[in-house]
Amino acid sequence: MSIEELESIAQAMVAPGKGIIAIDESTATIKKRFDSVGVPNTEENRRAYREMLLTTPKLGEHISGAILYDETIRQSTKAGVPFTKIMLDAGVLPGIKVDLGAKPLAGFPGELVTEGLDGLRERLAEYAKLGAKFAKWRAVITIGDDTPSGTCIEANSHALARYAALCQEAGIVPMVEPEVLMDGAHDLDVSYEVTEATLRSLFGALYEQNVLLEGTILKASMVIPGKDCPDQVDVEDVAEATVRCLKAAVPASLPGIVFLSGGQSDEQATAHLNSMNQMGPHPWPLSFSYGRAMQSAALQLWGKDMQANFAEAQKTVALRAKQNGLAALGQWKKGA
Ligand code: 13P
């Protein structure tokens, strides 16, 4: 795989008006989502749910790629067509979550470090054979009274950069995701400071590991007050702070930035992205890689009645894709 091929995949991931649907919940995380709508967490239900999402008519109109979980990339539709084939036929690039989860960081109570580097070269080679064009690794940064520590930020940046280098060696575009959590009562300024420090550390580590930025995508969290902060701010304030932070810390050679939704409501996630793009042009396309903010309406419907609500659930996926696609262009209107 040439450098040009990595670049063209990265650019396709953030093509104008398109973004990514994250459906890479681990078996433990999808259990939480299924529990919320009373669906048993069986392999067949996970397969059927992902089939509903991935066979949404015209999914590729506003969706450039979907992030899958290890189990999902090996699954097929009820009729026996591999999910990866369904996706490629729809113009949706297959992506794969390759980290093995965030684990407690020894010596640093309350902080996490993401694991999964051992054996990653071999796993990436297999995922490439299965059709993966890009990968995801999520690091988790927790804001608390005394956190994050510099050690936590550096350990996660180092792992993200080692992962990214291995992806590029395997011909897979790395999506690097340092998620600063919205949990807590911190305000917008603290979110800004922690996000800037995290991004600066990450891009330093990527440089040290010889990662080619032109073939890398950043999955970022927005600069936003913690969920329990009494001082919630306007959509434009989140958008302005996020863009300012990214401009301070992210090199312009990166082909694109996509956001996670991180617990924001569907409409908030769309409104924030739209507002950022209305403030453009920026050095990079700003788009979405939402999990919950793409799926929650569909999960509610499908969870109530998998058969009867199948098509209605798909309609909500298509609508959320369209709204977020418009927001990626700064053309979304509330209520549309
Ligand atoms: P949310 O948009 O639900 O935060 O999920 C995106 C994701 O992939 C987090 O790793």
Tab-separated table of C-alpha atoms and ligand atoms in Angstrom:
chain	number	residue	atom	x	y	z
A	1	MET	CA	0.000	0.000	0.000
A	2	SER	CA	1.463	3.325	-1.023
A	3	ILE	CA	1.381	6.570	0.871
A	4	GLU	CA	-0.968	7.910	-1.808
A	5	GLU	CA	-3.447	5.108	-1.119
A	6	LEU	CA	-3.458	5.878	2.612
A	7	GLU	CA	-4.003	9.542	1.808
A	8	SER	CA	-6.857	8.826	-0.559
A	9	ILE	CA	-8.634	6.615	2.018
A	10	ALA	CA	-8.216	9.336	4.668
A	11	GLN	CA	-9.598	11.944	2.289
A	12	ALA	CA	-12.549	9.735	1.358
A	13	MET	CA	-13.392	9.370	5.062
A	14	VAL	CA	-13.929	13.133	5.303
A	15	ALA	CA	-15.345	13.764	1.816
A	16	PRO	CA	-17.565	16.897	1.712
A	17	GLY	CA	-20.906	16.348	3.456
A	18	LYS	CA	-19.988	12.856	4.645
A	19	GLY	CA	-19.018	11.352	7.985
A	20	ILE	CA	-18.720	8.112	9.872
A	21	ILE	CA	-21.109	5.956	11.857
A	22	ALA	CA	-19.455	4.291	14.848
A	23	ILE	CA	-21.037	0.889	15.513
A	24	ASP	CA	-17.986	-0.665	17.162
A	25	GLU	CA	-19.424	-1.113	20.637
A	26	SER	CA	-17.694	-3.956	22.465
A	27	THR	CA	-19.908	-6.812	23.661
A	28	ALA	CA	-19.965	-5.206	27.137
A	29	THR	CA	-20.889	-1.755	25.811
A	30	ILE	CA	-23.620	-2.971	23.445
A	31	LYS	CA	-25.091	-4.850	26.432
A	32	LYS	CA	-25.608	-1.485	28.158
A	33	ARG	CA	-27.291	-0.103	25.020
A	34	PHE	CA	-29.485	-3.219	24.591
A	35	ASP	CA	-30.366	-3.243	28.313
A	36	SER	CA	-31.733	0.284	27.943
A	37	VAL	CA	-34.340	-0.996	25.445
A	38	GLY	CA	-34.838	-4.486	26.942
A	39	VAL	CA	-33.111	-6.484	24.178
A	40	PRO	CA	-31.137	-9.603	25.253
A	41	ASN	CA	-27.443	-9.334	24.373
A	42	THR	CA	-27.143	-12.434	22.172
A	43	GLU	CA	-24.823	-12.810	19.200
A	44	GLU	CA	-27.841	-13.086	16.876
A	45	ASN	CA	-29.402	-9.868	18.239
A	46	ARG	CA	-26.091	-8.034	17.832
A	47	ARG	CA	-25.854	-9.331	14.259
A	48	ALA	CA	-29.462	-8.431	13.446
A	49	TYR	CA	-29.062	-4.942	14.907
A	50	ARG	CA	-25.900	-4.239	12.922
A	51	GLU	CA	-27.607	-5.643	9.784
A	52	MET	CA	-30.440	-3.146	10.255
A	53	LEU	CA	-27.931	-0.269	10.551
A	54	LEU	CA	-25.656	-1.319	7.677
A	55	THR	CA	-28.444	-2.090	5.181
A	56	THR	CA	-30.056	1.337	5.606
A	57	PRO	CA	-31.037	2.340	2.052
A	58	LYS	CA	-28.638	4.886	0.510
A	59	LEU	CA	-26.409	4.800	3.604
A	60	GLY	CA	-23.430	5.857	1.476
A	61	GLU	CA	-25.064	9.158	0.535
A	62	HIS	CA	-23.908	10.830	3.760
A	63	ILE	CA	-21.813	8.090	5.360
A	64	SER	CA	-18.234	7.484	4.193
A	65	GLY	CA	-17.361	4.698	6.613
A	66	ALA	CA	-18.543	2.587	9.521
A	67	ILE	CA	-16.417	1.406	12.449
A	68	LEU	CA	-17.029	-2.240	13.267
A	69	TYR	CA	-16.156	-4.446	16.227
A	70	ASP	CA	-14.101	-7.658	15.877
A	71	GLU	CA	-17.225	-9.840	15.980
A	72	THR	CA	-19.081	-7.626	13.485
A	73	ILE	CA	-16.430	-7.542	10.742
A	74	ARG	CA	-16.790	-11.349	10.534
A	75	GLN	CA	-20.604	-11.339	10.353
A	76	SER	CA	-23.035	-11.470	7.427
A	77	THR	CA	-26.636	-10.561	6.706
A	78	LYS	CA	-29.368	-13.121	7.369
A	79	ALA	CA	-29.161	-13.898	3.636
A	80	GLY	CA	-25.455	-14.677	3.974
A	81	VAL	CA	-23.830	-11.580	2.430
A	82	PRO	CA	-20.761	-10.456	4.419
A	83	PHE	CA	-21.250	-7.051	6.063
A	84	THR	CA	-18.016	-5.849	4.453
A	85	LYS	CA	-19.454	-6.596	0.996
A	86	ILE	CA	-22.722	-4.795	1.824
A	87	MET	CA	-20.641	-1.804	2.875
A	88	LEU	CA	-18.294	-1.700	-0.098
A	89	ASP	CA	-21.298	-2.022	-2.461
A	90	ALA	CA	-22.886	0.970	-0.675
A	91	GLY	CA	-19.668	3.020	-0.892
A	92	VAL	CA	-19.114	2.784	2.879
A	93	LEU	CA	-15.516	2.064	3.958
A	94	PRO	CA	-15.115	-0.693	6.570
A	95	GLY	CA	-13.313	0.423	9.725
A	96	ILE	CA	-12.336	-1.671	12.746
A	97	LYS	CA	-11.862	-0.945	16.436
A	98	VAL	CA	-8.526	-2.540	17.347
A	99	ASP	CA	-7.834	-1.411	20.904
A	100	LEU	CA	-8.668	-3.811	23.737
A	101	GLY	CA	-10.191	-1.214	26.015
A	102	ALA	CA	-9.190	1.352	28.621
A	103	LYS	CA	-7.797	-0.240	31.805
A	104	PRO	CA	-6.815	1.321	35.165
A	105	LEU	CA	-3.386	2.998	34.934
A	106	ALA	CA	-1.260	1.420	37.687
A	107	GLY	CA	-0.096	3.985	40.229
A	108	PHE	CA	-2.636	6.595	39.103
A	109	PRO	CA	-6.002	6.004	40.789
A	110	GLY	CA	-8.971	7.045	38.661
A	111	GLU	CA	-6.995	7.202	35.417
A	112	LEU	CA	-7.034	4.877	32.430
A	113	VAL	CA	-4.639	3.669	29.773
A	114	THR	CA	-5.758	1.873	26.645
A	115	GLU	CA	-4.312	-1.579	25.984
A	116	GLY	CA	-3.926	-3.674	22.845
A	117	LEU	CA	-0.463	-3.190	21.327
A	118	ASP	CA	0.716	-6.775	21.913
A	119	GLY	CA	0.006	-8.828	18.791
A	120	LEU	CA	-1.448	-5.792	17.020
A	121	ARG	CA	0.701	-6.241	13.888
A	122	GLU	CA	-0.787	-9.711	13.339
A	123	ARG	CA	-4.334	-8.590	14.107
A	124	LEU	CA	-4.035	-5.665	11.682
A	125	ALA	CA	-2.818	-8.007	8.926
A	126	GLU	CA	-5.918	-10.148	9.450
A	127	TYR	CA	-8.257	-7.139	9.503
A	128	ALA	CA	-6.706	-5.870	6.258
A	129	LYS	CA	-7.492	-9.257	4.677
A	130	LEU	CA	-11.053	-9.018	5.993
A	131	GLY	CA	-11.415	-5.672	4.178
A	132	ALA	CA	-10.694	-3.026	6.834
A	133	LYS	CA	-9.528	0.264	5.321
A	134	PHE	CA	-9.215	2.201	8.546
A	135	ALA	CA	-8.936	1.471	12.256
A	136	LYS	CA	-9.789	3.128	15.552
A	137	TRP	CA	-8.032	3.262	18.923
A	138	ARG	CA	-9.724	5.141	21.751
A	139	ALA	CA	-7.791	6.618	24.656
A	140	VAL	CA	-9.741	7.989	27.609
A	141	ILE	CA	-8.721	11.114	29.516
A	142	THR	CA	-10.651	11.732	32.728
A	143	ILE	CA	-10.992	15.195	34.236
A	144	GLY	CA	-11.094	15.250	38.042
A	145	ASP	CA	-9.723	17.270	40.942
A	146	ASP	CA	-6.150	16.065	40.337
A	147	THR	CA	-6.485	14.542	36.911
A	148	PRO	CA	-5.420	14.118	34.201
A	149	SER	CA	-1.790	13.582	35.161
A	150	GLY	CA	0.957	14.222	32.631
A	151	THR	CA	1.808	10.531	32.948
A	152	CYS	CA	-1.678	9.472	31.868
A	153	ILE	CA	-1.677	11.806	28.870
A	154	GLU	CA	1.800	10.682	27.798
A	155	ALA	CA	1.143	6.957	28.242
A	156	ASN	CA	-2.008	7.215	26.116
A	157	SER	CA	-0.322	9.366	23.450
A	158	HIS	CA	2.548	6.896	23.198
A	159	ALA	CA	0.150	3.972	22.733
A	160	LEU	CA	-1.914	5.895	20.162
A	161	ALA	CA	1.232	6.710	18.181
A	162	ARG	CA	2.562	3.124	18.297
A	163	TYR	CA	-0.850	1.912	17.108
A	164	ALA	CA	-0.934	4.503	14.320
A	165	ALA	CA	2.499	3.501	13.027
A	166	LEU	CA	1.494	-0.178	12.965
A	167	CYS	CA	-1.726	0.676	11.082
A	168	GLN	CA	0.147	2.547	8.378
A	169	GLU	CA	2.616	-0.326	8.031
A	170	ALA	CA	-0.405	-2.598	7.410
A	171	GLY	CA	-1.920	-0.208	4.837
A	172	ILE	CA	-4.733	0.848	7.170
A	173	VAL	CA	-5.543	4.482	7.984
A	174	PRO	CA	-5.332	5.061	11.740
A	175	MET	CA	-8.098	7.052	13.374
A	176	VAL	CA	-6.547	8.346	16.594
A	177	GLU	CA	-9.108	9.072	19.312
A	178	PRO	CA	-8.065	10.769	22.533
A	179	GLU	CA	-11.453	11.223	24.222
A	180	VAL	CA	-11.569	13.809	26.986
A	181	LEU	CA	-14.643	12.687	28.914
A	182	MET	CA	-17.641	14.937	29.530
A	183	ASP	CA	-18.115	13.335	32.980
A	184	GLY	CA	-17.696	15.775	35.858
A	185	ALA	CA	-18.433	19.363	36.845
A	186	HIS	CA	-15.477	21.040	35.101
A	187	ASP	CA	-16.135	24.170	33.066
A	188	LEU	CA	-15.397	25.081	29.445
A	189	ASP	CA	-11.947	26.513	30.255
A	190	VAL	CA	-10.798	23.326	31.971
A	191	SER	CA	-12.075	21.253	29.054
A	192	TYR	CA	-10.093	23.524	26.735
A	193	GLU	CA	-6.856	23.234	28.751
A	194	VAL	CA	-7.024	19.458	29.049
A	195	THR	CA	-7.964	18.965	25.392
A	196	GLU	CA	-5.142	21.234	24.208
A	197	ALA	CA	-2.551	19.473	26.406
A	198	THR	CA	-3.792	16.080	25.206
A	199	LEU	CA	-3.669	17.020	21.522
A	200	ARG	CA	-0.221	18.615	21.792
A	201	SER	CA	1.095	15.482	23.472
A	202	LEU	CA	-0.553	13.240	20.859
A	203	PHE	CA	0.877	15.097	17.857
A	204	GLY	CA	4.336	15.113	19.495
A	205	ALA	CA	4.124	11.334	19.927
A	206	LEU	CA	2.894	10.803	16.351
A	207	TYR	CA	5.912	12.772	15.134
A	208	GLU	CA	8.299	10.701	17.260
A	209	GLN	CA	6.869	7.456	15.883
A	210	ASN	CA	7.205	8.590	12.234
A	211	VAL	CA	3.473	8.567	11.643
A	212	LEU	CA	2.461	10.178	8.383
A	213	LEU	CA	-0.153	12.787	9.270
A	214	GLU	CA	-1.457	12.897	5.671
A	215	GLY	CA	-2.665	9.321	6.196
A	216	THR	CA	-4.169	9.809	9.668
A	217	ILE	CA	-7.580	10.991	10.906
A	218	LEU	CA	-8.154	12.576	14.313
A	219	LYS	CA	-11.297	11.627	16.205
A	220	ALA	CA	-11.673	14.397	18.753
A	221	SER	CA	-13.947	15.250	21.626
A	222	MET	CA	-15.451	18.724	21.597
A	223	VAL	CA	-14.376	21.390	24.077
A	224	ILE	CA	-17.491	21.420	26.237
A	225	PRO	CA	-18.337	21.887	29.928
A	226	GLY	CA	-18.696	18.695	32.005
A	227	LYS	CA	-22.197	17.217	32.253
A	228	ASP	CA	-22.524	18.351	35.887
A	229	CYS	CA	-21.093	21.846	35.374
A	230	PRO	CA	-23.632	24.464	36.530
A	231	ASP	CA	-22.304	26.833	33.870
A	232	GLN	CA	-23.510	25.303	30.586
A	233	VAL	CA	-22.772	27.439	27.522
A	234	ASP	CA	-24.288	28.252	24.117
A	235	VAL	CA	-23.771	26.197	20.992
A	236	GLU	CA	-21.538	28.924	19.513
A	237	ASP	CA	-19.323	28.945	22.624
A	238	VAL	CA	-18.616	25.220	22.331
A	239	ALA	CA	-17.990	25.603	18.602
A	240	GLU	CA	-15.669	28.585	19.027
A	241	ALA	CA	-13.638	26.996	21.851
A	242	THR	CA	-13.326	23.690	19.989
A	243	VAL	CA	-12.113	25.312	16.758
A	244	ARG	CA	-9.675	27.551	18.671
A	245	CYS	CA	-8.257	24.543	20.522
A	246	LEU	CA	-7.868	22.474	17.355
A	247	LYS	CA	-6.141	25.349	15.558
A	248	ALA	CA	-3.701	25.672	18.475
A	249	ALA	CA	-2.745	22.006	18.569
A	250	VAL	CA	-3.474	20.154	15.306
A	251	PRO	CA	-1.137	20.427	12.288
A	252	ALA	CA	-2.753	21.629	9.057
A	253	SER	CA	-1.367	18.637	7.137
A	254	LEU	CA	-3.928	16.341	8.773
A	255	PRO	CA	-6.604	15.442	6.155
A	256	GLY	CA	-9.531	15.699	8.531
A	257	ILE	CA	-11.022	15.731	12.003
A	258	VAL	CA	-14.166	13.883	13.040
A	259	PHE	CA	-15.926	14.220	16.367
A	260	LEU	CA	-17.366	11.703	18.802
A	261	SER	CA	-20.706	12.556	20.381
A	262	GLY	CA	-19.651	11.473	23.883
A	263	GLY	CA	-23.077	11.672	25.527
A	264	GLN	CA	-24.396	14.821	23.842
A	265	SER	CA	-28.008	14.654	22.642
A	266	ASP	CA	-28.541	13.979	18.942
A	267	GLU	CA	-29.486	17.584	18.275
A	268	GLN	CA	-26.622	19.065	20.333
A	269	ALA	CA	-24.056	16.956	18.480
A	270	THR	CA	-25.426	18.139	15.138
A	271	ALA	CA	-25.794	21.781	16.203
A	272	HIS	CA	-22.220	21.979	17.518
A	273	LEU	CA	-20.754	20.507	14.338
A	274	ASN	CA	-22.880	22.805	12.196
A	275	SER	CA	-21.845	25.882	14.141
A	276	MET	CA	-18.140	25.008	13.815
A	277	ASN	CA	-18.492	24.665	10.070
A	278	GLN	CA	-20.358	27.946	9.805
A	279	MET	CA	-17.272	29.559	11.340
A	280	GLY	CA	-15.064	28.146	8.538
A	281	PRO	CA	-13.188	27.704	6.381
A	282	HIS	CA	-10.786	25.781	8.620
A	283	PRO	CA	-7.465	24.053	7.840
A	284	TRP	CA	-9.222	20.649	7.770
A	285	PRO	CA	-12.726	19.295	7.049
A	286	LEU	CA	-14.609	18.917	10.344
A	287	SER	CA	-17.082	16.048	10.295
A	288	PHE	CA	-18.624	13.398	12.529
A	289	SER	CA	-17.907	9.877	13.741
A	290	TYR	CA	-20.893	9.542	16.037
A	291	GLY	CA	-21.996	6.413	17.836
A	292	ARG	CA	-24.877	7.259	20.135
A	293	ALA	CA	-25.858	10.460	18.268
A	294	MET	CA	-26.264	8.408	15.076
A	295	GLN	CA	-27.977	5.360	16.567
A	296	SER	CA	-30.085	6.240	19.588
A	297	ALA	CA	-33.360	6.946	17.741
A	298	ALA	CA	-32.968	3.775	15.670
A	299	LEU	CA	-32.159	1.645	18.721
A	300	GLN	CA	-35.308	2.844	20.504
A	301	LEU	CA	-37.542	1.843	17.578
A	302	TRP	CA	-35.785	-1.423	16.742
A	303	GLY	CA	-35.688	-2.395	20.431
A	304	LYS	CA	-39.496	-2.057	20.678
A	305	ASP	CA	-40.190	-4.338	17.715
A	306	MET	CA	-37.323	-5.644	15.604
A	307	GLN	CA	-39.487	-6.759	12.686
A	308	ALA	CA	-42.296	-4.206	12.576
A	309	ASN	CA	-40.016	-1.216	13.132
A	310	PHE	CA	-37.108	-2.349	10.924
A	311	ALA	CA	-37.759	0.130	8.088
A	312	GLU	CA	-38.729	2.983	10.441
A	313	ALA	CA	-35.507	2.501	12.400
A	314	GLN	CA	-33.518	2.647	9.162
A	315	LYS	CA	-35.295	5.892	8.264
A	316	THR	CA	-33.991	7.488	11.459
A	317	VAL	CA	-30.443	6.342	10.617
A	318	ALA	CA	-30.769	7.920	7.165
A	319	LEU	CA	-32.166	11.113	8.689
A	320	ARG	CA	-29.393	11.422	11.275
A	321	ALA	CA	-26.818	10.800	8.512
A	322	LYS	CA	-28.398	13.512	6.387
A	323	GLN	CA	-28.567	16.023	9.247
A	324	ASN	CA	-24.970	15.400	10.286
A	325	GLY	CA	-23.859	15.481	6.652
A	326	LEU	CA	-25.461	18.925	6.330
A	327	ALA	CA	-23.785	19.995	9.589
A	328	ALA	CA	-20.429	18.924	8.140
A	329	LEU	CA	-21.084	21.560	5.469
A	330	GLY	CA	-22.490	24.156	7.895
A	331	GLN	CA	-25.850	23.867	6.131
A	332	TRP	CA	-28.024	22.206	8.791
A	333	LYS	CA	-31.124	24.018	10.030
A	334	LYS	CA	-32.818	23.250	13.347
A	335	GLY	CA	-36.121	21.438	12.800
A	336	ALA	CA	-35.284	20.484	9.189
B	1	13P	P1	-20.156	8.252	20.797
B	1	13P	O1	-20.434	9.155	19.615
B	1	13P	O2	-21.371	7.521	21.288
B	1	13P	O3	-19.379	8.938	21.860
B	1	13P	O4	-19.248	7.066	20.256
B	1	13P	C1	-18.226	7.358	19.373
B	1	13P	C2	-17.106	6.446	19.604
B	1	13P	O5	-16.741	5.691	18.736
B	1	13P	C3	-16.435	6.502	20.913
B	1	13P	O6	-15.261	5.752	20.839
